[in-house]
């Protein structure tokens, strides 16, 4: 399949892009680590190496109050010019282009991290921040405009090929534009014209600071998804006014961090917000960028062929696969490690103050640590279990030159990922399974399915190294009557082994229990009740998606009963329990157990008794707190040690 539109060059002032792909801005948190500049440089170099059109960095604070935290890029000191030259030099050595994003967090800045009161147009606290911001004075507004301009000048001197002004996602500039956060009555607030004045003056000042030969991108909010915020008509007017200031490209962002509408999780359909950028593009003559939930180069090409937007921004897809553009150029689409928009290792890490990585690609953000080198001597490696840990261990071991055999008693690879893929809104896991299936075939891994190994099997005797990744077994809680015929495991639900009827009780309230509830609702089950001892449901799910899961459960009228002190018994298909000392019972057609997991390492114990060294990873090693992110990471690390 040709990608004529996506691979078309584009000139922006003095900058020639080799294609229409932007690696969108992401804060990855590497800057604050030891040797942070080196780590960040290697991160960007790898993505520049494989024909990315242009990279946009994570936000670089234009002044001290604008920083998102201690591990953010900065561009407000003259020393920052020399600090970032190794990064721009490294990207250029790989044949790449890179733009610096000029950033101010506004009321999203945390005083606990910066030591400074956050600032904003008005002293209105964000619902996702504990701090009440201080309203900028007129003089401080003027100074902040100059801070953006000086940051742009420094970026140019540091070797960046362009700058992008961050005016989206609810950060400071966006806060000035919105009537929800800007309640000023001076020259910088009130009417729409005054609310957008801050952004226009910044754009003009940046253009003056960098000259006529230097590209300036502006990331504008195309849709705030905040009640009472900027209207569609105002957004179009804003875009037209920005064009007059001399910016070269409008990059359209969607939603604020405090929005209660999902915008980038896997539950959001692919290309869901492209129409927003297309509508803006019809009102301006500038190149407009579409973004959000575009993770397949073929989709990107189709968007561009329509002739509205001129560029496509993909951010997290470059975490999942640094070679995404090169593989697309080569027509190797099945080899792309597709971003599944799970948020578990990228956004969830960032909001927990950890460096970003990627569930499906644990090498992301660890380029200086998880290097893949050929093995000194090829070995026969036996991997038992084809769940996420076993799949990654097999892939890495084979890529290093080992002869790998992968065994699983199931009929297909993937382990519990095969449950996730059939949950409504989680179909992207099909892509991960496709990626591994293709990689194992290309690397010559001998995959043997429908095979259960015993400790005396010839494959075990013949192996130089054994990796056990047999996963978990569901935990059966100690409840009187739990062996009732009406009681089944969540595995039975996902594997379709038993009909549940219209009224189901699920014992458990974690991620698997929630997935089972949504799966059953999608199959037409009328009444579902989740029971658990804890009061917090969907625990274990990352904070960027947990709220959306709970919201979906409520929308689908799934009952959630927490705070259970004891389960009295299960009698037939009725479960009885105590809350605050009072007994309650619920009658159901089926009771589903989704109350935790136990390690499945019995084979490892038998082999170790026979004197064989076995490396246990994934759920076979620790069931508590296990997820695909941890399992794939362990597979990646283990296979590098052989």
XYZ file of C-alpha atoms in Angstrom:
642
model
C 0.000 0.000 0.000
C 1.397 3.359 -1.011
C 1.490 6.265 1.392
C 1.779 9.032 -1.168
C 0.114 11.690 0.973
C 1.882 10.825 4.223
C 5.331 10.661 2.639
C 5.020 13.921 0.712
C 7.690 16.498 1.687
C 6.631 19.870 3.066
C 8.521 23.159 3.288
C 7.861 25.499 6.211
C 9.889 28.697 5.754
C 13.515 27.490 5.709
C 12.670 23.998 6.971
C 12.043 21.054 4.654
C 10.259 18.080 6.206
C 10.820 14.736 4.497
C 7.237 13.649 5.248
C 4.036 14.765 6.977
C 4.577 12.939 10.278
C 5.119 14.896 13.483
C 6.213 13.097 16.616
C 3.962 15.041 18.953
C 5.062 16.604 22.200
C 5.235 14.316 25.237
C 6.707 14.968 28.632
C 8.775 11.853 29.363
C 10.438 12.884 32.618
C 13.957 11.783 31.681
C 15.396 15.257 32.191
C 15.386 14.988 35.989
C 17.270 11.697 36.143
C 21.021 11.236 36.517
C 22.552 11.848 33.077
C 19.117 13.109 32.075
C 20.259 15.058 29.014
C 22.064 11.976 27.716
C 18.993 9.799 28.274
C 16.690 12.314 26.591
C 19.116 12.718 23.698
C 19.248 8.974 23.061
C 15.466 8.806 23.297
C 15.033 11.427 20.566
C 17.968 10.222 18.433
C 16.410 6.783 18.092
C 13.157 8.285 16.826
C 14.974 10.694 14.483
C 16.963 7.832 12.980
C 13.921 6.244 11.359
C 12.619 9.062 9.149
C 10.297 10.965 11.479
C 9.303 14.199 9.743
C 9.905 16.369 12.809
C 9.989 15.750 16.552
C 8.419 18.149 19.038
C 9.943 17.967 22.503
C 8.100 17.839 25.773
C 7.238 21.262 27.138
C 10.177 23.498 28.053
C 9.232 26.026 30.727
C 9.702 29.642 29.631
C 10.020 30.847 33.217
C 10.330 29.396 36.674
C 6.626 29.579 37.529
C 5.711 27.822 34.295
C 7.482 24.561 35.002
C 5.445 21.417 35.351
C 7.929 20.071 37.897
C 11.576 19.441 38.673
C 12.021 17.012 35.776
C 10.749 19.261 32.978
C 12.815 20.835 30.242
C 13.551 24.538 30.759
C 14.467 27.326 28.358
C 14.452 30.394 30.615
C 18.185 30.688 31.316
C 21.067 31.423 28.971
C 22.747 28.231 30.211
C 19.885 26.280 28.639
C 21.289 27.097 25.199
C 24.428 25.043 25.796
C 22.498 22.452 27.795
C 20.366 21.420 24.818
C 22.976 21.625 22.053
C 24.040 17.957 22.508
C 20.394 16.985 22.019
C 19.897 18.975 18.813
C 23.311 17.896 17.504
C 22.447 14.261 18.171
C 19.118 14.491 16.356
C 20.748 16.248 13.393
C 23.470 13.593 13.197
C 20.695 11.047 12.696
C 19.235 13.140 9.870
C 16.303 14.327 11.961
C 14.568 17.612 12.718
C 13.407 18.738 16.160
C 11.285 21.588 17.535
C 11.215 22.842 21.109
C 7.816 23.324 22.713
C 7.550 26.615 24.619
C 5.528 25.807 27.711
C 3.862 27.384 30.721
C 1.789 25.169 33.033
C -0.240 28.021 34.520
C -2.562 26.731 37.242
C -1.507 23.140 36.469
C 1.902 23.771 38.101
C 2.348 22.168 41.529
C 3.829 24.294 44.295
C 5.045 21.143 46.069
C 7.303 20.489 43.066
C 8.351 23.988 42.050
C 8.316 25.755 45.421
C 6.505 28.627 43.710
C 2.847 29.612 43.752
C 1.235 28.646 40.444
C -0.020 31.565 38.378
C -3.047 31.946 36.135
C -5.280 34.587 34.547
C -7.579 34.431 37.593
C -7.194 32.895 41.078
C -9.341 29.846 40.290
C -8.178 26.425 41.482
C -8.090 23.534 39.035
C -9.975 20.412 40.179
C -6.806 18.387 39.597
C -4.476 20.640 41.577
C -4.480 21.375 45.329
C -3.098 24.886 44.893
C -5.047 28.089 44.316
C -3.114 30.049 41.684
C -2.132 33.681 41.958
C -3.573 35.966 39.283
C -0.893 37.499 37.080
C -0.644 41.275 37.258
C -0.619 43.289 34.029
C 3.138 43.716 34.352
C 3.601 39.974 34.890
C 1.492 39.198 31.827
C 3.732 41.450 29.745
C 6.825 39.831 31.239
C 5.486 36.342 30.484
C 4.982 37.323 26.839
C 8.630 38.332 26.696
C 9.604 35.088 28.450
C 8.039 33.137 25.573
C 9.924 35.287 23.075
C 13.258 34.900 24.830
C 12.663 31.167 25.152
C 12.168 31.012 21.388
C 15.378 32.935 20.791
C 17.310 30.549 23.036
C 15.762 27.541 21.306
C 16.951 28.813 17.932
C 20.454 29.431 19.300
C 20.476 25.925 20.817
C 19.953 24.432 17.365
C 16.276 23.557 17.417
C 14.790 23.648 13.936
C 11.515 25.249 15.035
C 9.486 26.122 18.110
C 5.946 25.212 19.077
C 3.954 27.506 21.367
C 1.855 25.425 23.770
C -1.633 26.915 23.787
C -3.697 23.792 24.355
C -4.571 21.108 26.936
C -5.620 23.636 29.570
C -2.186 25.160 30.178
C -1.602 28.897 30.733
C -2.348 30.239 27.251
C -5.455 28.071 27.015
C -6.485 29.327 30.464
C -6.395 32.905 29.158
C -8.560 32.011 26.151
C -11.296 30.230 28.127
C -14.010 32.192 29.973
C -14.063 29.387 32.550
C -10.569 30.236 33.780
C -10.228 33.861 32.683
C -12.498 36.171 34.644
C -10.354 39.273 34.332
C -11.767 42.705 33.562
C -8.578 44.390 32.281
C -6.901 44.275 28.850
C -6.365 40.510 29.151
C -9.899 39.312 29.884
C -13.613 39.882 29.534
C -14.468 39.918 25.839
C -13.304 37.144 23.524
C -10.932 39.586 21.811
C -9.259 40.383 25.126
C -9.085 36.733 26.192
C -7.148 35.766 23.060
C -4.880 38.830 23.216
C -2.316 37.010 25.392
C -1.877 34.251 22.820
C -1.654 36.707 19.912
C 0.916 38.911 21.598
C 3.014 35.817 22.409
C 2.900 34.661 18.789
C 3.913 38.103 17.529
C 6.725 38.390 20.078
C 8.057 34.930 19.228
C 8.050 35.751 15.507
C 9.963 38.963 16.149
C 12.487 37.136 18.346
C 13.301 34.366 15.848
C 13.080 36.329 12.588
C 11.355 35.620 9.297
C 13.329 32.517 8.358
C 12.357 30.346 11.318
C 9.273 28.099 11.641
C 6.796 28.748 14.459
C 4.115 26.186 15.278
C 1.182 26.978 17.561
C -0.628 24.191 19.390
C -4.149 25.503 19.861
C -7.059 23.866 21.620
C -9.598 22.769 19.047
C -12.032 21.492 21.645
C -11.688 22.170 25.393
C -14.322 19.641 26.527
C -14.992 21.900 29.524
C -18.544 23.060 30.180
C -18.975 26.747 29.413
C -15.584 27.079 27.740
C -14.571 28.443 24.342
C -17.197 27.846 21.662
C -16.632 26.339 18.224
C -17.251 29.715 16.593
C -14.708 31.385 18.899
C -12.176 28.655 18.200
C -12.420 29.304 14.452
C -12.022 33.045 15.047
C -9.004 32.364 17.256
C -7.377 30.285 14.506
C -7.871 33.098 11.991
C -6.359 35.665 14.343
C -3.376 33.412 15.062
C -2.733 33.140 11.329
C -2.362 36.924 11.148
C 0.419 36.897 13.788
C 2.862 35.035 11.553
C 2.695 31.502 12.932
C 3.297 28.862 10.265
C 1.404 25.788 11.472
C -1.645 25.230 13.694
C -1.408 21.982 15.648
C -4.866 21.139 17.005
C -5.075 19.700 20.529
C -8.141 18.160 22.128
C -9.359 18.401 25.717
C -7.924 19.610 29.014
C -6.306 17.413 31.637
C -9.308 18.071 33.873
C -11.860 17.163 31.190
C -14.254 14.403 32.180
C -14.420 13.129 28.628
C -11.826 10.532 27.550
C -9.669 11.789 24.674
C -6.638 9.541 24.366
C -7.468 6.223 26.060
C -8.102 3.057 24.085
C -11.813 3.471 24.792
C -11.781 6.432 22.404
C -12.306 5.295 18.785
C -9.389 5.837 16.432
C -9.348 9.206 14.631
C -12.269 10.328 16.782
C -11.321 14.014 16.792
C -9.896 14.458 13.279
C -13.006 16.356 12.192
C -12.174 19.134 14.670
C -8.853 19.828 12.939
C -10.474 19.501 9.522
C -13.046 22.157 10.362
C -10.342 24.565 11.529
C -8.296 23.879 8.385
C -11.203 25.022 6.211
C -11.067 28.459 7.849
C -7.340 29.204 7.490
C -4.696 28.907 4.776
C -2.016 27.617 7.165
C -1.093 23.926 7.371
C -3.213 22.349 10.129
C -2.204 19.275 12.128
C -4.610 16.507 13.188
C -3.846 14.541 16.351
C -5.299 12.253 19.044
C -5.810 8.491 18.615
C -4.074 8.208 15.259
C -1.849 5.148 15.613
C -1.706 3.598 12.131
C 0.222 5.256 9.254
C -2.391 3.952 6.807
C -5.098 5.841 8.676
C -2.882 8.933 8.694
C -2.433 8.706 4.935
C -6.190 8.452 4.379
C -6.782 11.554 6.525
C -4.258 13.541 4.468
C -5.697 12.336 1.161
C -8.953 14.086 2.001
C -6.996 17.313 1.494
C -7.987 19.197 4.617
C -5.200 18.817 7.180
C -1.589 18.858 6.001
C 0.249 17.104 8.835
C -0.404 14.262 11.266
C 0.814 14.262 14.851
C 1.421 10.914 16.525
C 2.952 11.043 19.987
C 2.614 7.800 21.956
C 2.880 5.638 18.808
C 6.548 6.668 18.844
C 6.884 5.277 22.361
C 5.475 1.964 21.191
C 7.625 1.807 18.054
C 10.442 4.265 17.251
C 10.570 2.781 13.744
C 6.893 3.325 12.932
C 7.555 5.666 9.994
C 10.359 3.559 8.518
C 8.277 0.386 8.746
C 5.444 2.203 7.003
C 7.804 3.388 4.250
C 8.942 -0.217 3.789
C 5.373 -1.531 3.752
C 6.019 -3.615 6.877
C 2.778 -2.644 8.595
C 2.360 -5.979 10.381
C 5.736 -5.427 12.060
C 4.669 -2.164 13.722
C 4.354 -2.378 17.484
C 1.106 -0.437 17.663
C 0.297 1.969 20.491
C -2.777 0.575 22.237
C -3.518 3.810 24.158
C -3.512 1.989 27.507
C -1.775 4.923 29.308
C -0.302 2.492 31.846
C 3.392 3.240 31.367
C 3.239 6.670 29.764
C 0.671 9.023 31.298
C 0.169 6.962 34.454
C 3.916 7.068 35.065
C 4.098 10.818 34.512
C 1.235 11.512 36.914
C 3.024 9.347 39.485
C 6.211 11.399 38.959
C 8.000 8.523 37.184
C 9.723 8.621 33.795
C 7.475 7.586 30.917
C 7.896 4.262 29.188
C 5.522 2.001 27.249
C 3.625 -1.157 28.153
C 4.229 -2.776 24.759
C 7.779 -1.412 24.426
C 9.635 -1.288 27.752
C 12.744 -0.022 25.946
C 11.047 3.383 25.593
C 12.682 5.828 27.990
C 15.332 3.220 28.805
C 17.414 3.543 25.637
C 20.680 3.833 27.567
C 19.845 0.839 29.789
C 17.889 -1.734 27.784
C 20.243 -2.031 24.848
C 19.790 -5.105 22.703
C 23.116 -6.781 21.962
C 23.891 -10.085 20.299
C 24.592 -12.931 22.726
C 28.192 -14.038 23.155
C 27.136 -17.647 22.502
C 23.871 -18.969 21.091
C 21.909 -21.170 23.497
C 18.812 -23.317 23.363
C 16.241 -21.339 25.322
C 12.960 -22.885 26.411
C 10.197 -20.458 27.367
C 7.199 -22.038 29.069
C 4.103 -19.871 28.844
C 3.042 -17.605 25.970
C 1.518 -14.779 27.986
C 2.992 -11.258 27.764
C 6.101 -12.099 29.829
C 6.869 -15.216 27.809
C 6.230 -13.501 24.494
C 8.641 -10.664 25.173
C 11.281 -13.010 26.614
C 11.036 -15.152 23.483
C 11.225 -12.186 21.136
C 14.246 -10.608 22.803
C 16.120 -13.906 23.242
C 15.590 -14.779 19.580
C 16.635 -11.319 18.417
C 19.858 -11.733 20.380
C 20.635 -14.887 18.424
C 19.405 -17.681 20.701
C 17.423 -20.678 19.463
C 14.065 -20.266 21.196
C 11.208 -22.683 21.750
C 7.983 -21.271 23.197
C 5.432 -23.649 24.755
C 1.870 -23.041 25.876
C -0.996 -25.341 26.786
C -3.536 -23.007 25.198
C -4.434 -22.933 21.502
C -3.231 -19.338 21.012
C -0.528 -17.047 22.302
C -1.300 -14.155 24.625
C -2.364 -15.557 27.981
C -4.764 -13.167 29.718
C -4.343 -10.597 26.935
C -6.877 -12.773 25.135
C -9.388 -11.793 27.813
C -8.567 -8.097 27.526
C -8.945 -7.993 23.758
C -12.633 -9.006 23.903
C -13.610 -6.404 26.514
C -15.479 -3.490 24.861
C -13.034 -0.637 24.304
C -9.941 -2.817 24.671
C -9.825 -4.258 21.165
C -6.429 -2.616 20.606
C -4.870 -5.621 22.386
C -5.456 -7.528 19.133
C -2.668 -5.341 17.722
C -0.219 -6.376 20.430
C -0.944 -10.050 19.794
C -0.540 -9.516 16.044
C 2.824 -7.838 16.630
C 4.152 -10.711 18.710
C 2.810 -13.348 16.341
C 4.617 -11.678 13.412
C 7.834 -11.100 15.355
C 8.068 -14.690 16.578
C 7.624 -15.944 13.019
C 10.213 -13.547 11.577
C 12.727 -14.453 14.285
C 12.259 -18.180 13.853
C 10.862 -18.928 17.308
C 9.512 -22.479 17.436
C 6.015 -21.985 18.882
C 4.321 -25.117 20.187
C 0.709 -24.598 21.297
C -1.784 -27.009 22.861
C 1.147 -28.617 24.651
C 1.456 -29.144 28.385
C 4.968 -29.829 29.637
C 5.855 -32.310 32.341
C 9.105 -32.192 34.252
C 10.637 -35.102 32.323
C 9.850 -33.783 28.835
C 12.681 -34.037 26.301
C 12.429 -30.303 25.554
C 13.365 -29.584 29.152
C 16.277 -31.994 29.091
C 17.583 -30.419 25.882
C 17.363 -26.756 26.990
C 20.377 -24.694 28.065
C 18.147 -22.057 29.684
C 14.582 -22.376 30.972
C 12.292 -19.388 31.490
C 9.022 -20.143 33.252
C 6.237 -17.687 32.445
C 3.190 -19.806 33.187
C 1.210 -16.900 34.607
C -1.379 -17.067 37.357
C -4.306 -19.112 38.552
C -7.485 -17.468 39.855
C -7.779 -17.349 43.638
C -10.779 -19.074 45.179
C -11.875 -17.103 48.257
C -12.683 -19.011 51.453
C -16.454 -18.680 51.471
C -18.771 -21.430 52.653
C -20.551 -22.882 49.620
C -18.048 -21.510 47.097
C -18.150 -24.910 45.361
C -21.809 -24.390 44.410
C -22.651 -25.240 40.774
C -23.763 -21.638 40.334
C -20.209 -20.382 41.024
C -17.790 -19.997 38.104
C -14.417 -18.338 37.490
C -13.886 -15.175 35.461
C -11.955 -17.408 33.076
C -15.141 -19.321 32.340
C -16.800 -16.008 31.527
C -14.162 -14.813 29.071
C -13.727 -18.226 27.485
C -17.476 -18.626 27.035
C -17.586 -21.967 28.787
C -20.842 -21.337 30.637
C -23.963 -19.265 30.174
C -24.506 -16.833 33.032
C -28.169 -15.897 32.752
C -29.510 -12.353 33.122
C -28.578 -11.752 36.762
C -24.893 -11.981 37.717
C -22.969 -11.266 40.909
C -19.211 -10.800 40.616
C -17.135 -11.234 43.765
C -14.245 -8.841 43.270
C -13.876 -5.184 42.327
C -10.458 -4.909 40.708
C -9.547 -4.518 37.051
C -10.453 -8.071 36.019
C -13.818 -7.890 37.791
C -14.610 -4.594 36.061
C -13.589 -6.021 32.689
C -15.801 -9.059 33.286
C -18.750 -6.807 34.152
C -18.346 -4.716 30.999
C -17.871 -7.844 28.896
C -21.052 -9.395 30.242
C -22.996 -6.168 29.825
C -21.933 -6.115 26.195
C -23.283 -9.658 25.830
C -26.674 -8.541 27.072
C -26.629 -9.521 30.760
C -29.275 -7.309 32.378
C -28.214 -7.065 36.029
C -24.642 -7.141 37.357
C -23.472 -6.466 40.904
C -19.837 -6.159 41.976
C -19.058 -7.141 45.581
C -15.783 -6.511 47.388
C -14.295 -5.884 50.819
C -12.605 -2.637 49.852
C -14.562 0.524 49.099
C -12.449 1.617 46.126
C -13.411 -0.085 42.881
C -11.253 -0.576 39.770
C -8.146 -0.533 41.964
C -4.981 -1.373 40.107
C -6.132 0.566 37.065
C -4.026 3.678 36.413
C -5.371 7.054 37.496
C -5.717 8.371 33.941
C -8.209 5.629 32.986
C -9.676 4.404 36.299
C -12.190 7.259 36.470
C -13.380 6.478 32.945
C -13.862 2.801 33.845
C -15.945 3.681 36.906
C -17.929 6.180 34.866
C -18.652 3.505 32.245
C -19.732 1.003 34.899
C -22.171 3.554 36.312
C -23.478 4.446 32.864
C -24.165 0.773 32.218
C -25.920 0.547 35.603
C -23.518 -1.958 37.132
C -24.121 -1.969 40.906
C -21.018 -1.668 43.092
C -21.212 -2.716 46.745
C -18.022 -2.245 48.747
C -17.063 -2.316 52.384
C -18.081 -5.962 52.914
C -16.791 -7.090 56.310
C -17.352 -10.821 55.892
C -18.960 -13.183 53.428
C -21.365 -15.464 55.322
C -21.948 -18.073 52.653
C -23.070 -18.960 49.168
C -26.224 -21.011 49.199
C -27.294 -22.209 45.789
C -27.018 -19.049 43.713
C -27.442 -16.616 46.601
C -24.512 -14.896 48.307
C -24.836 -13.506 51.850
C -22.478 -10.989 53.476
C -22.194 -8.452 56.288
C -21.819 -4.679 55.983
C -21.637 -2.611 59.183
C -22.753 -5.654 61.103
C -25.920 -6.132 59.080
C -26.511 -9.187 56.953
C -27.484 -8.764 53.316
C -27.956 -11.253 50.514
C -28.226 -11.106 46.746
C -29.865 -13.708 44.545
C -28.300 -14.328 41.139
C -28.338 -16.752 38.251
C -24.539 -16.989 38.371
C -21.817 -15.948 40.814
C -18.477 -15.115 39.186
C -15.225 -15.232 41.165
C -12.765 -12.456 40.280
C -11.172 -12.052 43.694
C -7.463 -12.096 43.073
C -4.847 -14.416 41.661
C -2.142 -16.843 42.797
C 1.211 -17.702 41.249
C 1.350 -20.707 38.932
C 4.858 -22.016 39.597
C 4.380 -25.694 40.420
C 6.411 -26.774 37.385
C 9.323 -24.574 38.451
C 9.365 -26.204 41.876
C 9.462 -29.694 40.312
C 12.294 -28.741 37.968
C 14.327 -27.134 40.723
C 13.945 -30.292 42.799
C 15.574 -32.123 39.894
C 18.487 -29.677 39.949
C 17.480 -27.601 36.916
C 17.965 -23.847 37.074
C 14.749 -22.061 36.170
C 14.153 -18.309 35.802
C 10.593 -17.490 36.866
C 8.981 -14.314 35.555
C 5.568 -12.649 35.292
C 2.573 -14.066 37.099
C 4.407 -17.272 37.871
C 6.708 -15.173 40.064
C 4.340 -12.686 41.702
C 0.594 -12.502 41.169
C -0.059 -9.550 43.459
C -0.008 -6.310 41.525
C 0.906 -8.049 38.297
C -0.088 -6.441 35.024
C 0.969 -6.724 31.399
C 3.335 -3.756 31.790
C 5.327 -5.466 34.522
C 5.204 -8.843 32.775
C 6.540 -7.533 29.450
C 9.256 -5.548 31.227
C 10.401 -8.647 33.119
C 10.503 -10.604 29.879
C 12.635 -7.886 28.283
C 15.106 -7.748 31.166
C 15.390 -11.510 31.662
C 16.104 -12.275 28.012
C 18.910 -9.711 27.972
C 20.741 -11.582 30.737
C 21.024 -14.899 28.890
